[in-house]
Amino acid sequence: MIQENFEKSLQPLSLDERLAQIALFFQGQKLVFSTSFGQEDQAITHAIASQKLAIEIFTLDTGRQFQESYDLIDLSVKKLEFNLTTYFPQKESVEELVAKKGFNSFYASVENRKECCFIRKIEPLNRALQGAHVWITGLRAEQSENRAEMPMIEWDAQKNLYKINPLIDWSFETLEKYLTEHKIPQNPLHKKGFVSIGCAPCTRAISEGEHPRAGRWWWENSQKECGLHA
């Protein structure tokens, strides 16, 4: 009932107002926001940083990201003025994977790809969420079929926390307007056809008319998820 009533109260609010209310409602609890520095995450980061909300911001560095992504991270931290915690994969796990299957095992099968995603993303995420009461994400319903029915607020029994998606009902046009109005830094790869940006070897630009997630794990016929939000 908490999710349903609180979600209804958030629906008519702006992004900044939503996040302010979330921080107030869960005051005294540990709130964290995971950013991959995509357009959605940049909007949320701005809303948190500009209001100096008590929400910790973290990112996952898989070790296989685009240089443009690293440049954006440094620019964003400097311009938006926020503290960022970065979680890396466990060194031993990466070394074992590469020794056993090579650097590009993820191309061989979905199972191999998910193994790489677990080592480089899921395990670090689990560490990042330890002790958190609320996990804020940049998910939007338009992004994929898997996310189309996600609520704004849900209880994640596996992780034992509330997962809140304050942009779940936003259109891409609304997002673009917010980013432009606030002059928020964006990854230059977006202008080259990269809509969803992940690891460099697993991401490509998409053509006009292609699904927004088509550029992720482009060689697969899968749900285009790494497991963070599946």
Backbone as CSV, one residue per row, in Angstrom:
resi,resn,N_x,N_y,N_z,CA_x,CA_y,CA_z,C_x,C_y,C_z
1,MET,0.825,-1.211,0.000,0.000,0.000,0.000,0.859,1.261,0.000
2,ILE,2.030,1.196,0.656,2.931,2.348,0.655,3.296,2.725,-0.771
3,GLN,3.648,1.714,-1.574,4.035,1.969,-2.957,2.912,2.652,-3.725
4,GLU,1.681,2.105,-3.627,0.550,2.605,-4.423,0.192,4.037,-4.050
5,ASN,0.045,4.315,-2.764,-0.356,5.649,-2.325,0.734,6.686,-2.594
6,PHE,1.978,6.317,-2.310,3.077,7.258,-2.513,3.280,7.519,-3.992
7,GLU,3.145,6.476,-4.813,3.307,6.652,-6.256,2.253,7.611,-6.807
8,LYS,1.034,7.493,-6.350,-0.024,8.399,-6.805,0.298,9.843,-6.456
9,SER,0.894,10.056,-5.297,1.232,11.416,-4.876,2.370,11.996,-5.711
10,LEU,3.216,11.124,-6.285,4.349,11.590,-7.077,3.981,11.875,-8.528
11,GLN,2.983,11.207,-9.049,2.673,11.264,-10.477,2.499,12.672,-11.044
12,PRO,1.794,13.599,-10.364,1.615,14.930,-10.958,2.809,15.868,-10.808
13,LEU,3.866,15.430,-10.134,4.991,16.301,-9.817,6.049,16.302,-10.909
14,SER,6.878,17.345,-10.924,8.034,17.409,-11.816,9.110,16.460,-11.303
15,LEU,10.143,16.228,-12.082,11.230,15.350,-11.649,11.887,15.875,-10.382
16,ASP,12.187,17.167,-10.351,12.825,17.744,-9.174,11.945,17.577,-7.936
17,GLU,10.654,17.794,-8.105,9.726,17.655,-6.979,9.603,16.195,-6.551
18,ARG,9.592,15.295,-7.514,9.502,13.873,-7.177,10.680,13.441,-6.310
19,LEU,11.880,13.799,-6.739,13.063,13.380,-5.994,13.135,14.043,-4.623
20,ALA,12.707,15.286,-4.541,12.684,15.969,-3.240,11.718,15.270,-2.289
21,GLN,10.569,14.846,-2.803,9.581,14.153,-1.979,10.076,12.765,-1.577
22,ILE,10.760,12.099,-2.490,11.328,10.782,-2.179,12.355,10.902,-1.053
23,ALA,13.242,11.896,-1.158,14.252,12.105,-0.119,13.616,12.438,1.221
24,LEU,12.520,13.218,1.190,11.823,13.598,2.419,11.078,12.415,3.024
25,PHE,10.395,11.649,2.171,9.595,10.512,2.638,10.472,9.461,3.314
26,PHE,11.664,9.221,2.759,12.569,8.213,3.300,13.705,8.832,4.113
27,GLN,13.456,9.997,4.652,14.472,10.705,5.427,15.008,9.819,6.557
28,GLY,16.326,9.783,6.701,16.943,8.968,7.733,17.342,7.587,7.248
29,GLN,16.838,7.194,6.076,17.199,5.922,5.472,18.326,6.144,4.451
30,LYS,18.949,5.075,4.015,19.999,5.176,3.012,19.373,5.092,1.622
31,LEU,19.472,6.185,0.862,18.980,6.242,-0.504,20.170,6.302,-1.446
32,VAL,20.135,5.480,-2.506,21.226,5.472,-3.477,20.656,5.581,-4.879
33,PHE,21.424,6.201,-5.756,21.059,6.315,-7.164,22.188,5.762,-8.012
34,SER,21.862,4.830,-8.898,22.866,4.227,-9.776,22.839,4.922,-11.128
35,THR,23.956,5.488,-11.535,24.021,6.181,-12.817,24.998,5.510,-13.767
36,SER,24.569,5.367,-15.022,25.467,4.921,-16.090,25.801,6.094,-17.000
37,PHE,25.351,7.297,-16.592,25.611,8.549,-17.300,24.930,8.608,-18.665
38,GLY,23.844,7.835,-18.803,22.979,7.987,-19.963,22.125,9.222,-19.799
39,GLN,21.286,9.520,-20.770,20.496,10.750,-20.729,19.531,10.780,-19.553
40,GLU,18.882,9.647,-19.273,17.960,9.589,-18.138,18.702,9.834,-16.829
41,ASP,19.827,9.167,-16.683,20.596,9.292,-15.448,21.161,10.699,-15.261
42,GLN,21.504,11.353,-16.362,22.012,12.718,-16.274,20.930,13.669,-15.761
43,ALA,19.686,13.445,-16.180,18.581,14.273,-15.698,18.383,14.086,-14.199
44,ILE,18.399,12.845,-13.749,18.218,12.562,-12.327,19.387,13.105,-11.516
45,THR,20.597,12.949,-12.019,21.776,13.472,-11.319,21.658,14.973,-11.130
46,HIS,21.232,15.671,-12.171,21.051,17.121,-12.065,20.022,17.458,-10.992
47,ALA,18.913,16.752,-10.977,17.858,17.030,-10.004,18.328,16.778,-8.576
48,ILE,19.136,15.754,-8.381,19.674,15.459,-7.044,20.715,16.497,-6.644
49,ALA,21.674,16.745,-7.535,22.786,17.636,-7.215,22.342,19.077,-7.031
50,SER,21.445,19.557,-7.875,21.020,20.955,-7.807,20.241,21.252,-6.533
51,GLN,19.605,20.222,-5.969,18.849,20.404,-4.719,19.616,19.905,-3.497
52,LYS,20.829,19.368,-3.756,21.668,18.835,-2.677,20.890,17.844,-1.799
53,LEU,20.206,16.916,-2.458,19.399,15.925,-1.750,20.287,14.853,-1.129
54,ALA,19.808,14.265,-0.054,20.564,13.235,0.665,20.396,11.888,-0.038
55,ILE,20.895,11.830,-1.257,20.844,10.611,-2.064,22.259,10.348,-2.587
56,GLU,22.827,9.212,-2.223,24.177,8.869,-2.663,24.163,8.465,-4.136
57,ILE,25.131,8.930,-4.897,25.230,8.630,-6.323,26.427,7.719,-6.559
58,PHE,26.182,6.600,-7.259,27.280,5.694,-7.576,27.191,5.231,-9.023
59,THR,28.312,4.729,-9.531,28.355,4.171,-10.877,29.161,2.886,-10.865
60,LEU,28.967,2.070,-11.887,29.704,0.818,-12.050,30.655,0.977,-13.227
61,ASP,31.935,0.764,-12.987,32.916,0.805,-14.075,33.289,-0.626,-14.426
62,THR,32.833,-1.082,-15.583,33.067,-2.461,-16.002,34.482,-2.700,-16.498
63,GLY,35.196,-1.603,-16.824,36.523,-1.726,-17.401,36.513,-1.839,-18.912
64,ARG,35.317,-1.797,-19.539,35.216,-1.941,-20.989,34.410,-0.791,-21.601
65,GLN,34.393,0.370,-20.968,33.549,1.472,-21.422,34.224,2.322,-22.497
66,PHE,33.411,3.128,-23.174,33.912,4.060,-24.176,34.702,5.180,-23.492
67,GLN,35.702,5.709,-24.205,36.436,6.854,-23.678,35.509,8.044,-23.499
68,GLU,34.544,8.190,-24.394,33.571,9.295,-24.283,32.801,9.215,-22.969
69,SER,32.550,8.004,-22.499,31.835,7.841,-21.235,32.681,8.310,-20.056
70,TYR,33.962,7.972,-20.086,34.854,8.436,-19.011,34.989,9.958,-19.031
71,ASP,35.079,10.541,-20.222,35.171,12.000,-20.334,33.925,12.658,-19.754
72,LEU,32.758,12.066,-20.024,31.500,12.620,-19.522,31.429,12.540,-18.005
73,ILE,31.938,11.462,-17.443,31.923,11.318,-15.984,32.681,12.473,-15.331
74,ASP,33.907,12.722,-15.803,34.714,13.794,-15.223,34.042,15.157,-15.411
75,LEU,33.493,15.394,-16.603,32.825,16.661,-16.883,31.606,16.848,-15.990
76,SER,30.819,15.795,-15.820,29.589,15.886,-15.035,29.866,16.157,-13.564
77,VAL,30.835,15.437,-13.009,31.178,15.636,-11.590,31.630,17.068,-11.352
78,LYS,32.394,17.603,-12.298,32.904,18.966,-12.164,31.789,20.000,-12.326
79,LYS,30.943,19.831,-13.348,29.916,20.831,-13.631,28.737,20.760,-12.664
80,LEU,28.280,19.544,-12.347,27.102,19.392,-11.494,27.452,19.375,-10.013
81,GLU,28.729,19.220,-9.705,29.246,19.301,-8.332,28.559,18.302,-7.392
82,PHE,28.884,17.040,-7.571,28.354,16.007,-6.690,29.451,14.988,-6.397
83,ASN,29.274,14.249,-5.316,30.208,13.193,-4.954,29.795,11.900,-5.642
84,LEU,30.753,11.216,-6.225,30.488,9.985,-6.957,31.336,8.850,-6.394
85,THR,30.683,7.725,-6.131,31.379,6.513,-5.721,31.387,5.546,-6.898
86,THR,32.554,4.999,-7.221,32.681,4.079,-8.347,32.997,2.670,-7.838
87,TYR,32.228,1.707,-8.329,32.446,0.305,-7.967,33.014,-0.441,-9.175
88,PHE,34.062,-1.208,-8.925,34.738,-1.965,-9.974,34.495,-3.465,-9.773
89,PRO,34.682,-4.265,-10.830,34.578,-5.717,-10.671,35.693,-6.230,-9.770
90,GLN,35.468,-7.414,-9.193,36.506,-8.054,-8.399,37.638,-8.490,-9.331
91,LYS,38.846,-8.074,-9.020,39.998,-8.343,-9.880,40.167,-9.841,-10.163
92,GLU,40.041,-10.654,-9.143,40.256,-12.088,-9.294,39.242,-12.711,-10.252
93,SER,37.998,-12.243,-10.196,36.952,-12.798,-11.063,37.208,-12.464,-12.524
94,VAL,37.638,-11.223,-12.794,37.941,-10.820,-14.166,39.141,-11.603,-14.691
95,GLU,40.166,-11.723,-13.875,41.366,-12.448,-14.294,41.052,-13.909,-14.605
96,GLU,40.217,-14.514,-13.789,39.858,-15.921,-14.004,39.049,-16.086,-15.289
97,LEU,38.097,-15.171,-15.527,37.275,-15.241,-16.737,38.131,-15.108,-17.994
98,VAL,39.016,-14.123,-17.995,39.858,-13.886,-19.171,40.821,-15.051,-19.393
99,ALA,41.381,-15.587,-18.329,42.312,-16.709,-18.452,41.618,-17.953,-19.001
100,LYS,40.368,-18.136,-18.612,39.634,-19.337,-18.995,38.985,-19.215,-20.376
101,LYS,38.428,-18.018,-20.690,37.626,-17.888,-21.906,38.075,-16.775,-22.846
102,GLY,39.102,-16.023,-22.481,39.565,-14.943,-23.342,38.845,-13.639,-23.064
103,PHE,39.225,-12.591,-23.816,38.684,-11.254,-23.577,37.275,-11.070,-24.144
104,ASN,36.900,-11.831,-25.170,35.636,-11.592,-25.865,34.708,-12.797,-25.838
105,SER,34.675,-13.497,-24.730,33.845,-14.707,-24.617,32.356,-14.405,-24.757
106,PHE,31.966,-13.170,-24.476,30.542,-12.806,-24.500,29.920,-12.913,-25.884
107,TYR,30.720,-12.897,-26.932,30.183,-13.029,-28.285,29.747,-14.464,-28.590
108,ALA,30.238,-15.434,-27.834,30.019,-16.845,-28.157,28.610,-17.332,-27.831
109,SER,28.006,-16.807,-26.768,26.669,-17.266,-26.364,26.052,-16.280,-25.387
110,VAL,24.731,-16.364,-25.236,24.031,-15.527,-24.259,24.512,-15.861,-22.857
111,GLU,24.756,-17.145,-22.616,25.219,-17.579,-21.296,26.573,-16.951,-20.965
112,ASN,27.469,-16.960,-21.938,28.779,-16.337,-21.720,28.644,-14.844,-21.481
113,ARG,27.771,-14.207,-22.245,27.578,-12.764,-22.081,27.030,-12.445,-20.697
114,LYS,26.060,-13.218,-20.249,25.488,-12.983,-18.926,26.517,-13.246,-17.827
115,GLU,27.416,-14.192,-18.071,28.495,-14.449,-17.113,29.381,-13.220,-16.987
116,CYS,29.717,-12.610,-18.133,30.544,-11.406,-18.125,29.802,-10.255,-17.443
117,CYS,28.516,-10.104,-17.759,27.710,-9.048,-17.134,27.639,-9.228,-15.620
118,PHE,27.529,-10.495,-15.180,27.454,-10.732,-13.741,28.741,-10.285,-13.054
119,ILE,29.866,-10.669,-13.635,31.161,-10.339,-13.023,31.413,-8.837,-13.033
120,ARG,31.096,-8.199,-14.163,31.450,-6.788,-14.333,30.377,-5.813,-13.837
121,LYS,29.120,-6.280,-13.698,28.046,-5.359,-13.333,27.214,-5.820,-12.130
122,ILE,26.729,-7.057,-12.170,25.798,-7.502,-11.136,26.460,-7.615,-9.773
123,GLU,27.612,-8.264,-9.718,28.304,-8.404,-8.421,28.693,-7.046,-7.837
124,PRO,29.262,-6.125,-8.639,29.543,-4.786,-8.096,28.279,-4.056,-7.653
125,LEU,27.174,-4.236,-8.400,25.910,-3.614,-8.004,25.458,-4.128,-6.647
126,ASN,25.558,-5.418,-6.448,25.131,-5.983,-5.162,25.918,-5.381,-4.006
127,ARG,27.203,-5.133,-4.225,28.011,-4.480,-3.189,27.551,-3.041,-2.973
128,ALA,27.251,-2.363,-4.078,26.847,-0.961,-3.994,25.525,-0.792,-3.251
129,LEU,24.652,-1.786,-3.345,23.327,-1.686,-2.731,23.276,-2.180,-1.293
130,GLN,24.372,-2.691,-0.783,24.377,-3.199,0.585,24.017,-2.093,1.573
131,GLY,23.038,-2.355,2.410,22.622,-1.395,3.429,21.661,-0.336,2.938
132,ALA,21.361,-0.332,1.640,20.452,0.686,1.091,18.998,0.318,1.367
133,HIS,18.186,1.327,1.617,16.746,1.139,1.822,15.979,1.483,0.549
134,VAL,16.567,2.374,-0.271,15.925,2.812,-1.516,16.970,2.840,-2.629
135,TRP,16.604,2.271,-3.762,17.458,2.284,-4.964,16.717,3.035,-6.062
136,ILE,17.279,4.166,-6.485,16.676,4.989,-7.529,17.360,4.687,-8.854
137,THR,16.563,4.515,-9.916,17.109,4.199,-11.231,16.556,5.167,-12.279
138,GLY,17.150,5.126,-13.477,16.725,5.980,-14.577,15.870,5.262,-15.606
139,LEU,15.216,4.184,-15.234,14.411,3.409,-16.181,13.212,4.204,-16.695
140,ARG,12.916,4.014,-17.983,11.695,4.559,-18.596,10.941,3.422,-19.272
141,ALA,9.619,3.479,-19.249,8.790,2.416,-19.822,9.040,2.246,-21.312
142,GLU,9.363,3.323,-22.022,9.570,3.278,-23.462,10.828,2.518,-23.877
143,GLN,11.736,2.293,-22.959,13.039,1.759,-23.320,12.999,0.331,-23.851
144,SER,12.142,-0.503,-23.296,12.071,-1.895,-23.750,10.767,-2.524,-23.283
145,GLU,10.429,-3.658,-23.904,9.219,-4.381,-23.523,9.310,-4.853,-22.072
146,ASN,10.500,-5.206,-21.644,10.704,-5.686,-20.282,10.400,-4.606,-19.246
147,ARG,10.523,-3.334,-19.651,10.339,-2.233,-18.713,8.975,-1.546,-18.852
148,ALA,8.201,-1.973,-19.860,6.951,-1.289,-20.181,5.940,-1.319,-19.036
149,GLU,5.929,-2.395,-18.264,4.936,-2.539,-17.196,5.495,-2.256,-15.807
150,MET,6.717,-1.775,-15.742,7.304,-1.504,-14.426,6.616,-0.321,-13.755
151,PRO,6.327,-0.424,-12.461,5.734,0.703,-11.740,6.795,1.739,-11.369
152,MET,6.360,2.869,-10.880,7.316,3.873,-10.428,7.987,3.430,-9.135
153,ILE,7.233,2.743,-8.278,7.771,2.270,-7.002,7.448,0.792,-6.845
154,GLU,8.444,0.004,-6.504,8.209,-1.411,-6.272,9.119,-1.903,-5.151
155,TRP,8.659,-2.948,-4.459,9.471,-3.567,-3.430,10.245,-4.706,-4.052
156,ASP,11.567,-4.654,-3.953,12.432,-5.704,-4.480,12.766,-6.641,-3.328
157,ALA,12.047,-7.754,-3.280,12.219,-8.687,-2.165,13.590,-9.342,-2.182
158,GLN,14.139,-9.560,-3.361,15.447,-10.202,-3.469,16.540,-9.317,-2.879
159,LYS,16.446,-8.003,-3.163,17.464,-7.079,-2.656,17.045,-6.409,-1.347
160,ASN,15.799,-6.642,-0.936,15.292,-6.133,0.339,15.329,-4.605,0.404
161,LEU,14.798,-3.976,-0.660,14.744,-2.514,-0.703,13.648,-2.054,-1.659
162,TYR,13.336,-0.751,-1.571,12.409,-0.158,-2.531,13.194,0.280,-3.757
163,LYS,12.675,-0.051,-4.907,13.259,0.384,-6.170,12.325,1.435,-6.760
164,ILE,12.867,2.623,-6.999,12.044,3.737,-7.473,12.559,4.216,-8.827
165,ASN,11.632,4.312,-9.775,11.940,4.722,-11.141,11.219,6.039,-11.442
166,PRO,11.779,7.181,-11.056,11.056,8.460,-11.155,10.792,8.930,-12.575
167,LEU,11.441,8.310,-13.582,11.216,8.698,-14.978,10.409,7.660,-15.747
168,ILE,9.838,6.692,-15.064,9.206,5.565,-15.744,8.110,6.001,-16.718
169,ASP,7.424,7.095,-16.422,6.318,7.542,-17.270,6.712,8.684,-18.212
170,TRP,7.992,8.993,-18.294,8.444,10.077,-19.165,8.635,9.596,-20.597
171,SER,8.282,10.459,-21.535,8.591,10.204,-22.941,10.004,10.695,-23.218
172,PHE,10.560,10.264,-24.357,11.896,10.727,-24.728,11.881,12.228,-25.012
173,GLU,10.764,12.712,-25.544,10.643,14.147,-25.832,10.690,14.963,-24.542
174,THR,10.028,14.482,-23.495,10.058,15.171,-22.196,11.469,15.174,-21.631
175,LEU,12.151,14.052,-21.773,13.526,13.945,-21.295,14.439,14.920,-22.027
176,GLU,14.341,14.953,-23.352,15.169,15.858,-24.148,14.929,17.317,-23.752
177,LYS,13.685,17.670,-23.514,13.346,19.040,-23.120,14.008,19.402,-21.799
178,TYR,13.973,18.478,-20.845,14.582,18.727,-19.535,16.086,18.908,-19.665
179,LEU,16.728,18.047,-20.429,18.174,18.124,-20.616,18.581,19.437,-21.275
180,THR,17.797,19.863,-22.262,18.109,21.105,-22.978,17.893,22.325,-22.091
181,GLU,16.780,22.352,-21.379,16.456,23.493,-20.520,17.518,23.723,-19.449
182,HIS,18.071,22.647,-18.921,19.032,22.758,-17.824,20.490,22.682,-18.294
183,LYS,20.669,22.589,-19.609,22.026,22.546,-20.191,22.884,21.477,-19.522
184,ILE,22.339,20.267,-19.476,22.989,19.151,-18.794,23.949,18.443,-19.744
185,PRO,25.175,18.147,-19.321,26.142,17.456,-20.195,25.613,16.106,-20.663
186,GLN,25.888,15.782,-21.932,25.468,14.504,-22.500,26.625,13.844,-23.238
187,ASN,26.543,12.555,-23.369,27.568,11.804,-24.077,27.507,12.138,-25.565
188,PRO,28.607,12.562,-26.183,28.594,12.904,-27.607,28.224,11.725,-28.505
189,LEU,28.312,10.502,-27.997,27.923,9.332,-28.783,26.436,9.326,-29.118
190,HIS,25.630,10.034,-28.309,24.193,10.092,-28.593,23.929,10.711,-29.963
191,LYS,24.740,11.678,-30.347,24.548,12.339,-31.639,25.055,11.484,-32.804
192,LYS,25.690,10.355,-32.483,26.197,9.449,-33.512,25.349,8.182,-33.616
193,GLY,24.149,8.219,-33.029,23.241,7.091,-33.154,23.263,6.112,-32.001
194,PHE,24.055,6.402,-30.959,24.089,5.540,-29.783,23.018,6.021,-28.805
195,VAL,21.944,5.253,-28.676,20.857,5.636,-27.770,21.132,5.105,-26.368
196,SER,21.343,3.808,-26.268,21.660,3.156,-25.003,23.136,2.783,-25.021
197,ILE,23.915,3.365,-24.111,25.370,3.198,-24.147,25.838,2.337,-22.979
198,GLY,26.446,1.198,-23.316,27.000,0.320,-22.296,28.478,0.118,-22.540
199,CYS,28.932,-1.110,-22.414,30.332,-1.416,-22.698,30.618,-1.252,-24.187
200,ALA,31.826,-0.816,-24.512,32.178,-0.529,-25.905,32.022,-1.725,-26.835
201,PRO,32.505,-2.927,-26.470,32.372,-4.046,-27.407,30.950,-4.582,-27.529
202,CYS,30.063,-4.140,-26.649,28.692,-4.671,-26.630,27.656,-3.652,-27.083
203,THR,28.095,-2.503,-27.586,27.170,-1.432,-27.961,27.491,-0.926,-29.362
204,ARG,26.471,-0.705,-30.153,26.642,-0.088,-31.473,25.573,0.985,-31.657
205,ALA,25.783,1.838,-32.647,24.771,2.828,-33.008,23.592,2.115,-33.661
206,ILE,22.403,2.717,-33.585,21.229,2.139,-34.222,20.807,3.004,-35.402
207,SER,20.068,2.412,-36.314,19.556,3.128,-37.482,18.174,3.689,-37.171
208,GLU,17.730,4.642,-37.969,16.411,5.235,-37.774,15.347,4.149,-37.861
209,GLY,14.458,4.132,-36.869,13.390,3.145,-36.846,13.701,1.911,-36.034
210,GLU,14.978,1.685,-35.702,15.333,0.534,-34.880,14.900,0.755,-33.437
211,HIS,14.672,-0.341,-32.726,14.314,-0.281,-31.312,15.460,0.351,-30.528
212,PRO,15.157,1.168,-29.511,16.213,1.832,-28.722,17.230,0.882,-28.115
213,ARG,16.839,-0.365,-27.843,17.763,-1.318,-27.237,18.470,-2.191,-28.282
214,ALA,18.199,-1.947,-29.566,18.779,-2.789,-30.621,20.297,-2.725,-30.644
215,GLY,20.861,-1.617,-30.189,22.312,-1.468,-30.206,23.034,-2.157,-29.070
216,ARG,22.295,-2.682,-28.098,22.905,-3.393,-26.976,22.949,-4.881,-27.298
217,TRP,24.129,-5.497,-27.156,24.298,-6.919,-27.454,23.655,-7.218,-28.806
218,TRP,24.055,-6.432,-29.795,23.441,-6.393,-31.114,23.493,-7.710,-31.863
219,TRP,24.367,-8.641,-31.458,24.481,-9.933,-32.133,23.498,-10.966,-31.571
220,GLU,22.754,-10.604,-30.522,21.855,-11.538,-29.849,20.394,-11.346,-30.251
221,ASN,19.621,-12.407,-30.115,18.162,-12.327,-30.100,17.751,-12.627,-28.662
222,SER,17.706,-11.565,-27.861,17.418,-11.736,-26.440,16.599,-10.552,-25.972
223,GLN,16.337,-10.490,-24.654,15.570,-9.383,-24.090,16.413,-8.119,-23.921
224,LYS,17.683,-8.185,-24.303,18.568,-7.018,-24.253,18.713,-6.472,-22.831
225,GLU,18.861,-7.368,-21.873,19.053,-6.981,-20.476,20.307,-7.671,-19.949
226,CYS,20.985,-6.986,-19.027,22.187,-7.578,-18.422,21.873,-8.280,-17.118
227,GLY,20.686,-7.979,-16.560,20.318,-8.569,-15.283,20.149,-7.552,-14.185
228,LEU,20.588,-6.319,-14.419,20.429,-5.277,-13.392,18.967,-5.016,-13.115
229,HIS,18.136,-5.024,-14.175,16.721,-4.663,-14.029,15.787,-5.731,-14.565
230,ALA,16.294,-6.929,-14.783,15.449,-8.000,-15.325,14.497,-8.513,-14.246
